[in-house]
Amino acid sequence: MVLLLLRTQIHFYIILSLIIITPSSLSESNQFCDSGIGYGDSTSGNEFGSSNSKLLIKGGTVVNANHKQIADVYVEDGIILAVNPNIRVGDEVTVIDATGKFVMPGGIDPHTHLEFEFMGTETVDDFFSGQAAALAGGTTMHIDFVIPHNGNLTAGFEAYEKKAKKSCMDYGFHMAITKWDEAVSREMELMVKDKGINSFKFFMAYKGSLMINDELLLQGFKKCKSLGALAMVHAENGDAVHEGQNRMTELGITGPEGHSLSRPAVLEGEATARAIRLAEFVNTPLYVVHVMSIDALEEIAKARNSGQRVIGEPVVSGLVLDESWLWHPDFETAAKYVMSPPIRKRGHDKALQAALSTGVLQLVGTDHCAFNSTQKAFGIEDFRKIPNGVNGIEERMHLVWDTLVESGQISVTDYVRLTSTECARIFNIYPRKGAILPGSDADIIILNPNSSFEITSKSHHSRLDTNVYEGRRGKGKVEVTIAGGKVVWENNEVKVTPGVGRYIEMAPFNYLFDGLDKKDAIYLNSLQAPVKRQKYTT
C-alpha cells in the first residue's frame, strides 16, 4: 500500500521541488500522453528557455476548484511548470492566446464502459474511439469498469489491459465483483497492492448475470474497508426489477416504455438505502454510481447529514433528459434512451441539478455505454433484450456547463470541482490530476464561454450512429484540449494516435478513510460488552 501511494503522490512533490531548484529542461518522448519530467523556474516574470514540447497558454482565466485568476500557464514535457501572470518564454515555445477564455483542468469521467461485453453484444466504442470522443469534448482522463471473467479478477484485468493498448489518453480502472469466495478476496488484495485499483463495484441489479446478494455485499464491503478501497454500488433492487419486468410482459407491454415502468424510482431508492445502511454497519465509505432519482438522492442526503461518508454520482443523461423519449412511437428513437437505472420523469432532473449545486451530490459522470441502433433492435419484441446504455463521454463537459453554469446554478470553480477535481480527490490522483498547478500533469482545456455548440450524431466522434442529445445546442464550447502537454483538439479537429495512452495507478485510502479507525474505536467503547456474569453450575 505504501509503495502504491508513493507512486501516485511523489510524482507531484518531487517535480515541484525540481521546478524550484533546477533551471534546465529534459525532453524524453514525442509520444502523446508521455509524461516526460519538466524543469524550470516558476517565479513570475522569469524567462523560460526553448526546447521541444513547450507550451505557453497566455492571458486566460485559470480556474481551479477553489480559486480563479488571470494568468499564464507554462507547460514543458507534459507537466505544468508555472502558473503566473506575464510569463516570458524563449523561442520555439508554442503560444496559445486564451484571452477572454477559461483555462481549466481537463475533465475526468469517473464512469465509462468502453469495449464492454454485455447482454450478448459489445459496446461500439473501444478505448480509441471512446477516448478520441472524450478529448473532443474536453475530458482528458476516464475510469472504466473491469468486468471479471467468470468471477476471476486477474483474468478480467488482463483482458482489459489488452483492450486498452489502443488508448490515446490517460485512463484508470475500477473493478467489478460478481461472486464471492476466498480466491476473490485474495485477488482484491492483488488488485489494490499491485494493479493500482482502489475501487470495487457491486451490482445490486441484473439478476442472473452481474447481481450480487446482501451477504456478498457485506463481505465485499468488509474487504474494501480493510484494503482502503472505495466500495461502489449500482443501486436497484434486482429481485423487484425482475418481478417488474415479468409484470410488464404479462400486461403486454413489450416496448421501451416497459423498461422504465418495470424499474421505478422506488426500487432505486430502496437499494440505495439498503447499501447505505450496510456500509454504515461496516463503517466504510460508499460511492453510489449513476444516481438517477429523487428517491436515491434523498437517501444520500439523509446519510450525509448524519455524518456518513457517502458519495453520490449523477450522470449527465439524468441531469438533462426525461423519460418521455421512451414513449416515442418510433422504436429506434425510443430504444436509444434505454439505460439502467432508467432516465426518470421530469422533475428528477431538476432535483439532481439542485443537489449538485448544494453539495449533496459530488461529481458528474456519464455511464457512457454505447450500443448502436442495430444492437438496440435486439429487443424490438421484448424490452428486456434491449442493451442498456447511452452515450455521454463527449457531451458531458458541454452539457454540464450549459445546464448548470449558464443557468447560474453553479460557479465556474464549482464546475471544475464537479467535472474534474473531486473525481481526482476521491480516486487519490490529486493534485497530479484535476488541477492547474505547478507539478500537475498538463491535462488542460480552454473553454470559450461566448462560443456555442451543437450536438449531432453526424458530427460527434463516437462510433455510435445515434445520440441521445441529438440537436441540443448551448453556450460554452471547449475550443482546445491539451492532454499530456500535447494539443489534441483544436479547430474542431482531433489529433491523436492509438497506443500512446497511459494507465494511471490509483492508491488506496483516500480522504474518505481519514478517521474511520477512531469511529471504530468509539463504537467498540460504546458497546459496554461483553458483560462479566457469574457462572452457575447445576
mmCIF file of C-alpha atoms in Angstrom, residues 198-486:
data_model
loop_
_atom_site.group_PDB
_atom_site.id
_atom_site.type_symbol
_atom_site.label_atom_id
_atom_site.label_comp_id
_atom_site.label_asym_id
_atom_site.label_seq_id
_atom_site.Cartn_x
_atom_site.Cartn_y
_atom_site.Cartn_z
ATOM 1 C CA ASN A 198 -8.708 1.452 -5.441
ATOM 2 C CA SER A 199 -12.422 0.896 -6.035
ATOM 3 C CA PHE A 200 -14.733 -2.099 -6.418
ATOM 4 C CA LYS A 201 -18.250 -2.054 -7.826
ATOM 5 C CA PHE A 202 -21.130 -4.243 -6.674
ATOM 6 C CA PHE A 203 -24.211 -4.645 -8.874
ATOM 7 C CA MET A 204 -27.457 -4.867 -6.916
ATOM 8 C CA ALA A 205 -29.323 -5.335 -10.212
ATOM 9 C CA TYR A 206 -29.123 -7.527 -13.359
ATOM 10 C CA LYS A 207 -30.424 -10.706 -11.753
ATOM 11 C CA GLY A 208 -28.880 -13.831 -13.210
ATOM 12 C CA SER A 209 -25.744 -12.130 -14.507
ATOM 13 C CA LEU A 210 -23.979 -9.387 -12.534
ATOM 14 C CA MET A 211 -26.249 -9.095 -9.490
ATOM 15 C CA ILE A 212 -24.969 -9.978 -6.015
ATOM 16 C CA ASN A 213 -26.901 -10.541 -2.773
ATOM 17 C CA ASP A 214 -26.631 -8.818 0.598
ATOM 18 C CA GLU A 215 -24.311 -11.477 2.006
ATOM 19 C CA LEU A 216 -21.785 -10.861 -0.760
ATOM 20 C CA LEU A 217 -22.283 -7.120 -0.397
ATOM 21 C CA LEU A 218 -21.355 -7.294 3.289
ATOM 22 C CA GLN A 219 -18.297 -9.433 2.637
ATOM 23 C CA GLY A 220 -17.203 -7.121 -0.157
ATOM 24 C CA PHE A 221 -17.698 -4.009 1.964
ATOM 25 C CA LYS A 222 -15.606 -5.507 4.764
ATOM 26 C CA LYS A 223 -12.806 -6.382 2.362
ATOM 27 C CA CYS A 224 -12.899 -2.924 0.767
ATOM 28 C CA LYS A 225 -12.571 -1.331 4.178
ATOM 29 C CA SER A 226 -9.563 -3.444 5.122
ATOM 30 C CA LEU A 227 -7.831 -2.573 1.837
ATOM 31 C CA GLY A 228 -8.676 1.129 1.871
ATOM 32 C CA ALA A 229 -10.621 0.659 -1.356
ATOM 33 C CA LEU A 230 -13.830 2.502 -2.139
ATOM 34 C CA ALA A 231 -16.986 0.378 -2.354
ATOM 35 C CA MET A 232 -19.283 1.353 -5.240
ATOM 36 C CA VAL A 233 -22.842 0.190 -5.879
ATOM 37 C CA HIS A 234 -25.275 0.095 -8.774
ATOM 38 C CA ALA A 235 -28.321 0.582 -6.575
ATOM 39 C CA GLU A 236 -31.511 -1.037 -7.832
ATOM 40 C CA ASN A 237 -33.438 -3.893 -6.204
ATOM 41 C CA GLY A 238 -32.709 -6.602 -8.761
ATOM 42 C CA ASP A 239 -35.289 -9.061 -7.461
ATOM 43 C CA ALA A 240 -38.039 -6.451 -7.623
ATOM 44 C CA VAL A 241 -36.894 -5.308 -11.083
ATOM 45 C CA HIS A 242 -37.173 -8.906 -12.269
ATOM 46 C CA GLU A 243 -40.706 -9.036 -10.907
ATOM 47 C CA GLY A 244 -41.496 -5.712 -12.568
ATOM 48 C CA GLN A 245 -40.262 -6.992 -15.915
ATOM 49 C CA ASN A 246 -42.498 -10.050 -15.634
ATOM 50 C CA ARG A 247 -45.434 -7.831 -14.712
ATOM 51 C CA MET A 248 -44.967 -5.638 -17.788
ATOM 52 C CA THR A 249 -44.724 -8.566 -20.179
ATOM 53 C CA GLU A 250 -47.850 -10.118 -18.656
ATOM 54 C CA LEU A 251 -49.630 -6.828 -19.381
ATOM 55 C CA GLY A 252 -48.429 -6.966 -22.983
ATOM 56 C CA ILE A 253 -46.055 -4.016 -22.550
ATOM 57 C CA THR A 254 -43.002 -5.082 -24.536
ATOM 58 C CA GLY A 255 -41.703 -1.760 -25.933
ATOM 59 C CA PRO A 256 -39.010 0.537 -24.467
ATOM 60 C CA GLU A 257 -41.530 2.169 -22.128
ATOM 61 C CA GLY A 258 -41.726 -1.191 -20.340
ATOM 62 C CA HIS A 259 -38.108 -0.735 -19.303
ATOM 63 C CA SER A 260 -38.938 2.381 -17.320
ATOM 64 C CA LEU A 261 -42.187 1.006 -15.917
ATOM 65 C CA SER A 262 -40.513 -2.198 -14.702
ATOM 66 C CA ARG A 263 -37.871 -0.459 -12.573
ATOM 67 C CA PRO A 264 -39.484 2.597 -10.936
ATOM 68 C CA ALA A 265 -37.600 5.089 -8.786
ATOM 69 C CA VAL A 266 -38.797 3.464 -5.572
ATOM 70 C CA LEU A 267 -36.596 0.450 -6.367
ATOM 71 C CA GLU A 268 -33.570 2.672 -6.819
ATOM 72 C CA GLY A 269 -34.365 4.403 -3.543
ATOM 73 C CA GLU A 270 -34.762 1.104 -1.676
ATOM 74 C CA ALA A 271 -31.458 -0.301 -2.907
ATOM 75 C CA THR A 272 -29.642 2.966 -2.228
ATOM 76 C CA ALA A 273 -30.974 2.997 1.337
ATOM 77 C CA ARG A 274 -30.015 -0.640 1.855
ATOM 78 C CA ALA A 275 -26.482 -0.156 0.553
ATOM 79 C CA ILE A 276 -26.045 2.955 2.707
ATOM 80 C CA ARG A 277 -27.178 1.144 5.835
ATOM 81 C CA LEU A 278 -24.944 -1.848 5.180
ATOM 82 C CA ALA A 279 -21.983 0.469 4.582
ATOM 83 C CA GLU A 280 -22.797 2.214 7.866
ATOM 84 C CA PHE A 281 -22.951 -1.176 9.610
ATOM 85 C CA VAL A 282 -19.465 -1.999 8.288
ATOM 86 C CA ASN A 283 -18.300 1.631 8.748
ATOM 87 C CA THR A 284 -16.838 2.021 5.293
ATOM 88 C CA PRO A 285 -17.240 4.815 2.710
ATOM 89 C CA LEU A 286 -19.720 4.254 -0.099
ATOM 90 C CA TYR A 287 -19.943 5.586 -3.662
ATOM 91 C CA VAL A 288 -23.356 5.365 -5.365
ATOM 92 C CA VAL A 289 -22.985 5.368 -9.148
ATOM 93 C CA HIS A 290 -25.450 6.923 -11.623
ATOM 94 C CA VAL A 291 -27.896 8.466 -9.141
ATOM 95 C CA MET A 292 -30.996 8.990 -11.300
ATOM 96 C CA SER A 293 -33.875 9.747 -8.941
ATOM 97 C CA ILE A 294 -35.139 11.909 -6.114
ATOM 98 C CA ASP A 295 -35.689 8.680 -4.174
ATOM 99 C CA ALA A 296 -31.984 7.790 -4.232
ATOM 100 C CA LEU A 297 -30.934 11.399 -3.778
ATOM 101 C CA GLU A 298 -32.955 11.752 -0.578
ATOM 102 C CA GLU A 299 -31.315 8.665 0.928
ATOM 103 C CA ILE A 300 -27.853 10.048 0.142
ATOM 104 C CA ALA A 301 -28.758 13.447 1.598
ATOM 105 C CA LYS A 302 -30.054 11.865 4.792
ATOM 106 C CA ALA A 303 -26.911 9.765 5.213
ATOM 107 C CA ARG A 304 -24.561 12.675 4.588
ATOM 108 C CA ASN A 305 -26.491 14.893 7.001
ATOM 109 C CA SER A 306 -25.942 12.253 9.677
ATOM 110 C CA GLY A 307 -22.201 12.311 9.026
ATOM 111 C CA GLN A 308 -21.916 9.141 6.947
ATOM 112 C CA ARG A 309 -19.346 9.166 4.148
ATOM 113 C CA VAL A 310 -21.417 8.649 1.029
ATOM 114 C CA ILE A 311 -20.573 9.939 -2.443
ATOM 115 C CA GLY A 312 -23.366 10.429 -4.982
ATOM 116 C CA GLU A 313 -22.594 10.448 -8.709
ATOM 117 C CA PRO A 314 -25.336 11.581 -11.076
ATOM 118 C CA VAL A 315 -24.730 11.157 -14.790
ATOM 119 C CA VAL A 316 -25.326 13.760 -17.453
ATOM 120 C CA SER A 317 -28.271 11.912 -19.030
ATOM 121 C CA GLY A 318 -30.135 12.090 -15.729
ATOM 122 C CA LEU A 319 -29.400 15.803 -15.451
ATOM 123 C CA VAL A 320 -30.705 16.924 -18.842
ATOM 124 C CA LEU A 321 -33.160 14.292 -20.147
ATOM 125 C CA ASP A 322 -36.534 12.895 -19.072
ATOM 126 C CA GLU A 323 -38.268 9.582 -19.659
ATOM 127 C CA SER A 324 -40.799 10.866 -22.213
ATOM 128 C CA TRP A 325 -38.465 9.729 -25.005
ATOM 129 C CA LEU A 326 -39.113 6.102 -24.030
ATOM 130 C CA TRP A 327 -42.732 6.566 -25.160
ATOM 131 C CA HIS A 328 -41.708 7.818 -28.614
ATOM 132 C CA PRO A 329 -43.690 5.987 -31.334
ATOM 133 C CA ASP A 330 -40.532 5.205 -33.313
ATOM 134 C CA PHE A 331 -38.801 2.196 -31.749
ATOM 135 C CA GLU A 332 -35.278 3.204 -32.790
ATOM 136 C CA THR A 333 -35.703 6.631 -31.217
ATOM 137 C CA ALA A 334 -37.190 5.256 -28.006
ATOM 138 C CA ALA A 335 -34.736 2.372 -27.623
ATOM 139 C CA LYS A 336 -31.651 4.572 -27.716
ATOM 140 C CA TYR A 337 -32.705 6.039 -24.344
ATOM 141 C CA VAL A 338 -32.801 2.665 -22.544
ATOM 142 C CA MET A 339 -30.301 2.611 -19.681
ATOM 143 C CA SER A 340 -30.331 1.457 -16.051
ATOM 144 C CA PRO A 341 -31.410 2.904 -13.752
ATOM 145 C CA PRO A 342 -33.804 4.497 -16.247
ATOM 146 C CA ILE A 343 -33.953 8.156 -17.141
ATOM 147 C CA ARG A 344 -36.727 9.468 -14.881
ATOM 148 C CA LYS A 345 -39.786 11.683 -15.175
ATOM 149 C CA ARG A 346 -39.381 15.412 -15.487
ATOM 150 C CA GLY A 347 -38.607 16.887 -12.069
ATOM 151 C CA HIS A 348 -35.965 14.346 -11.122
ATOM 152 C CA ASP A 349 -33.531 16.167 -13.438
ATOM 153 C CA LYS A 350 -34.040 19.494 -11.681
ATOM 154 C CA ALA A 351 -33.669 17.863 -8.263
ATOM 155 C CA LEU A 352 -30.362 16.299 -9.282
ATOM 156 C CA GLN A 353 -29.132 19.635 -10.601
ATOM 157 C CA ALA A 354 -30.044 21.323 -7.320
ATOM 158 C CA ALA A 355 -28.276 18.593 -5.358
ATOM 159 C CA LEU A 356 -25.077 19.253 -7.287
ATOM 160 C CA SER A 357 -25.325 22.977 -6.658
ATOM 161 C CA THR A 358 -25.750 22.458 -2.902
ATOM 162 C CA GLY A 359 -23.099 19.767 -2.443
ATOM 163 C CA VAL A 360 -25.447 16.862 -1.732
ATOM 164 C CA LEU A 361 -24.034 15.175 -4.856
ATOM 165 C CA GLN A 362 -20.322 15.498 -5.524
ATOM 166 C CA LEU A 363 -19.374 14.899 -9.167
ATOM 167 C CA VAL A 364 -20.779 14.127 -12.614
ATOM 168 C CA GLY A 365 -20.116 11.010 -14.692
ATOM 169 C CA THR A 366 -21.617 9.674 -17.914
ATOM 170 C CA ASP A 367 -22.045 5.899 -17.739
ATOM 171 C CA HIS A 368 -21.012 6.058 -21.404
ATOM 172 C CA CYS A 369 -22.096 2.656 -22.723
ATOM 173 C CA ALA A 370 -22.738 2.973 -26.443
ATOM 174 C CA PHE A 371 -24.857 0.455 -28.361
ATOM 175 C CA ASN A 372 -25.898 1.280 -31.920
ATOM 176 C CA SER A 373 -29.382 1.074 -33.403
ATOM 177 C CA THR A 374 -28.802 -2.446 -34.750
ATOM 178 C CA GLN A 375 -27.816 -3.675 -31.291
ATOM 179 C CA LYS A 376 -30.747 -1.876 -29.655
ATOM 180 C CA ALA A 377 -33.050 -3.648 -32.134
ATOM 181 C CA PHE A 378 -32.263 -6.954 -30.416
ATOM 182 C CA GLY A 379 -35.133 -6.008 -28.128
ATOM 183 C CA ILE A 380 -37.664 -4.865 -30.702
ATOM 184 C CA GLU A 381 -40.114 -7.511 -29.475
ATOM 185 C CA ASP A 382 -39.023 -7.520 -25.827
ATOM 186 C CA PHE A 383 -37.622 -4.517 -23.950
ATOM 187 C CA ARG A 384 -35.686 -6.877 -21.672
ATOM 188 C CA LYS A 385 -33.362 -7.652 -24.592
ATOM 189 C CA ILE A 386 -32.519 -4.019 -25.436
ATOM 190 C CA PRO A 387 -28.862 -3.496 -24.459
ATOM 191 C CA ASN A 388 -28.774 -0.926 -21.659
ATOM 192 C CA GLY A 389 -26.689 2.181 -22.230
ATOM 193 C CA VAL A 390 -26.427 5.714 -23.612
ATOM 194 C CA ASN A 391 -23.607 7.978 -24.785
ATOM 195 C CA GLY A 392 -22.127 10.964 -22.953
ATOM 196 C CA ILE A 393 -18.319 10.835 -22.803
ATOM 197 C CA GLU A 394 -18.012 13.578 -25.446
ATOM 198 C CA GLU A 395 -21.036 15.628 -24.388
ATOM 199 C CA ARG A 396 -20.641 15.803 -20.599
ATOM 200 C CA MET A 397 -18.424 18.876 -20.236
ATOM 201 C CA HIS A 398 -20.532 20.986 -22.590
ATOM 202 C CA LEU A 399 -23.878 19.933 -21.144
ATOM 203 C CA VAL A 400 -22.835 20.491 -17.532
ATOM 204 C CA TRP A 401 -21.568 23.969 -18.421
ATOM 205 C CA ASP A 402 -24.702 24.921 -20.353
ATOM 206 C CA THR A 403 -27.118 23.376 -17.835
ATOM 207 C CA LEU A 404 -25.527 24.478 -14.573
ATOM 208 C CA VAL A 405 -23.105 27.352 -15.182
ATOM 209 C CA GLU A 406 -25.088 29.244 -17.807
ATOM 210 C CA SER A 407 -28.206 28.972 -15.635
ATOM 211 C CA GLY A 408 -26.341 30.403 -12.646
ATOM 212 C CA GLN A 409 -26.800 27.281 -10.518
ATOM 213 C CA ILE A 410 -23.068 26.775 -10.010
ATOM 214 C CA SER A 411 -19.928 28.879 -10.301
ATOM 215 C CA VAL A 412 -17.015 28.346 -12.653
ATOM 216 C CA THR A 413 -14.944 26.958 -9.776
ATOM 217 C CA ASP A 414 -17.792 24.583 -8.892
ATOM 218 C CA TYR A 415 -17.750 23.414 -12.492
ATOM 219 C CA VAL A 416 -14.096 22.429 -12.196
ATOM 220 C CA ARG A 417 -14.799 20.641 -8.928
ATOM 221 C CA LEU A 418 -17.751 18.667 -10.313
ATOM 222 C CA THR A 419 -16.162 17.669 -13.619
ATOM 223 C CA SER A 420 -12.545 17.082 -12.578
ATOM 224 C CA THR A 421 -11.128 17.906 -9.142
ATOM 225 C CA GLU A 422 -13.477 15.962 -6.896
ATOM 226 C CA CYS A 423 -13.027 12.854 -9.002
ATOM 227 C CA ALA A 424 -9.251 13.228 -8.690
ATOM 228 C CA ARG A 425 -9.580 13.578 -4.912
ATOM 229 C CA ILE A 426 -11.945 10.628 -4.490
ATOM 230 C CA PHE A 427 -9.722 8.319 -6.517
ATOM 231 C CA ASN A 428 -6.488 9.615 -4.971
ATOM 232 C CA ILE A 429 -4.814 11.160 -8.011
ATOM 233 C CA TYR A 430 -4.999 14.805 -6.912
ATOM 234 C CA PRO A 431 -3.076 17.088 -7.475
ATOM 235 C CA ARG A 432 -1.448 15.138 -10.261
ATOM 236 C CA LYS A 433 -4.837 15.340 -11.958
ATOM 237 C CA GLY A 434 -7.712 17.759 -11.504
ATOM 238 C CA ALA A 435 -5.658 20.919 -11.049
ATOM 239 C CA ILE A 436 -3.837 23.679 -12.888
ATOM 240 C CA LEU A 437 -0.847 23.825 -10.547
ATOM 241 C CA PRO A 438 2.949 23.612 -10.916
ATOM 242 C CA GLY A 439 3.793 19.914 -10.939
ATOM 243 C CA SER A 440 0.387 18.742 -12.166
ATOM 244 C CA ASP A 441 0.001 16.808 -15.413
ATOM 245 C CA ALA A 442 -0.664 19.149 -18.320
ATOM 246 C CA ASP A 443 -4.231 17.980 -18.966
ATOM 247 C CA ILE A 444 -5.894 21.295 -19.771
ATOM 248 C CA ILE A 445 -8.913 22.638 -21.606
ATOM 249 C CA ILE A 446 -9.620 26.105 -22.930
ATOM 250 C CA LEU A 447 -13.326 26.889 -22.851
ATOM 251 C CA ASN A 448 -14.856 29.872 -24.595
ATOM 252 C CA PRO A 449 -17.992 30.914 -22.675
ATOM 253 C CA ASN A 450 -19.176 33.037 -25.589
ATOM 254 C CA SER A 451 -18.960 30.273 -28.165
ATOM 255 C CA SER A 452 -21.781 27.818 -28.817
ATOM 256 C CA PHE A 453 -22.055 24.111 -29.520
ATOM 257 C CA GLU A 454 -24.485 21.790 -31.256
ATOM 258 C CA ILE A 455 -24.652 18.034 -30.708
ATOM 259 C CA THR A 456 -25.409 15.698 -33.615
ATOM 260 C CA SER A 457 -24.661 12.081 -34.420
ATOM 261 C CA LYS A 458 -23.166 13.219 -37.722
ATOM 262 C CA SER A 459 -20.568 15.433 -36.064
ATOM 263 C CA HIS A 460 -19.740 13.534 -32.885
ATOM 264 C CA HIS A 461 -16.641 11.341 -32.637
ATOM 265 C CA SER A 462 -18.175 8.219 -31.131
ATOM 266 C CA ARG A 463 -18.791 5.258 -33.429
ATOM 267 C CA LEU A 464 -22.412 5.403 -32.365
ATOM 268 C CA ASP A 465 -24.975 6.038 -35.135
ATOM 269 C CA THR A 466 -27.360 7.830 -32.776
ATOM 270 C CA ASN A 467 -27.074 10.369 -29.985
ATOM 271 C CA VAL A 468 -29.469 10.826 -27.064
ATOM 272 C CA TYR A 469 -28.679 14.572 -27.075
ATOM 273 C CA GLU A 470 -29.344 14.947 -30.818
ATOM 274 C CA GLY A 471 -29.879 18.562 -31.868
ATOM 275 C CA ARG A 472 -29.149 20.065 -28.474
ATOM 276 C CA ARG A 473 -27.476 23.475 -28.598
ATOM 277 C CA GLY A 474 -25.919 25.547 -25.875
ATOM 278 C CA LYS A 475 -23.289 28.052 -24.830
ATOM 279 C CA GLY A 476 -19.756 27.336 -23.688
ATOM 280 C CA LYS A 477 -17.507 25.386 -26.026
ATOM 281 C CA VAL A 478 -14.218 23.593 -25.400
ATOM 282 C CA GLU A 479 -12.049 25.027 -28.164
ATOM 283 C CA VAL A 480 -8.728 23.450 -27.178
ATOM 284 C CA THR A 481 -7.915 20.229 -25.337
ATOM 285 C CA ILE A 482 -4.362 19.551 -24.154
ATOM 286 C CA ALA A 483 -3.522 16.078 -22.893
ATOM 287 C CA GLY A 484 -0.091 15.173 -21.600
ATOM 288 C CA GLY A 485 1.131 18.576 -22.757
ATOM 289 C CA LYS A 486 0.066 17.978 -26.383
#
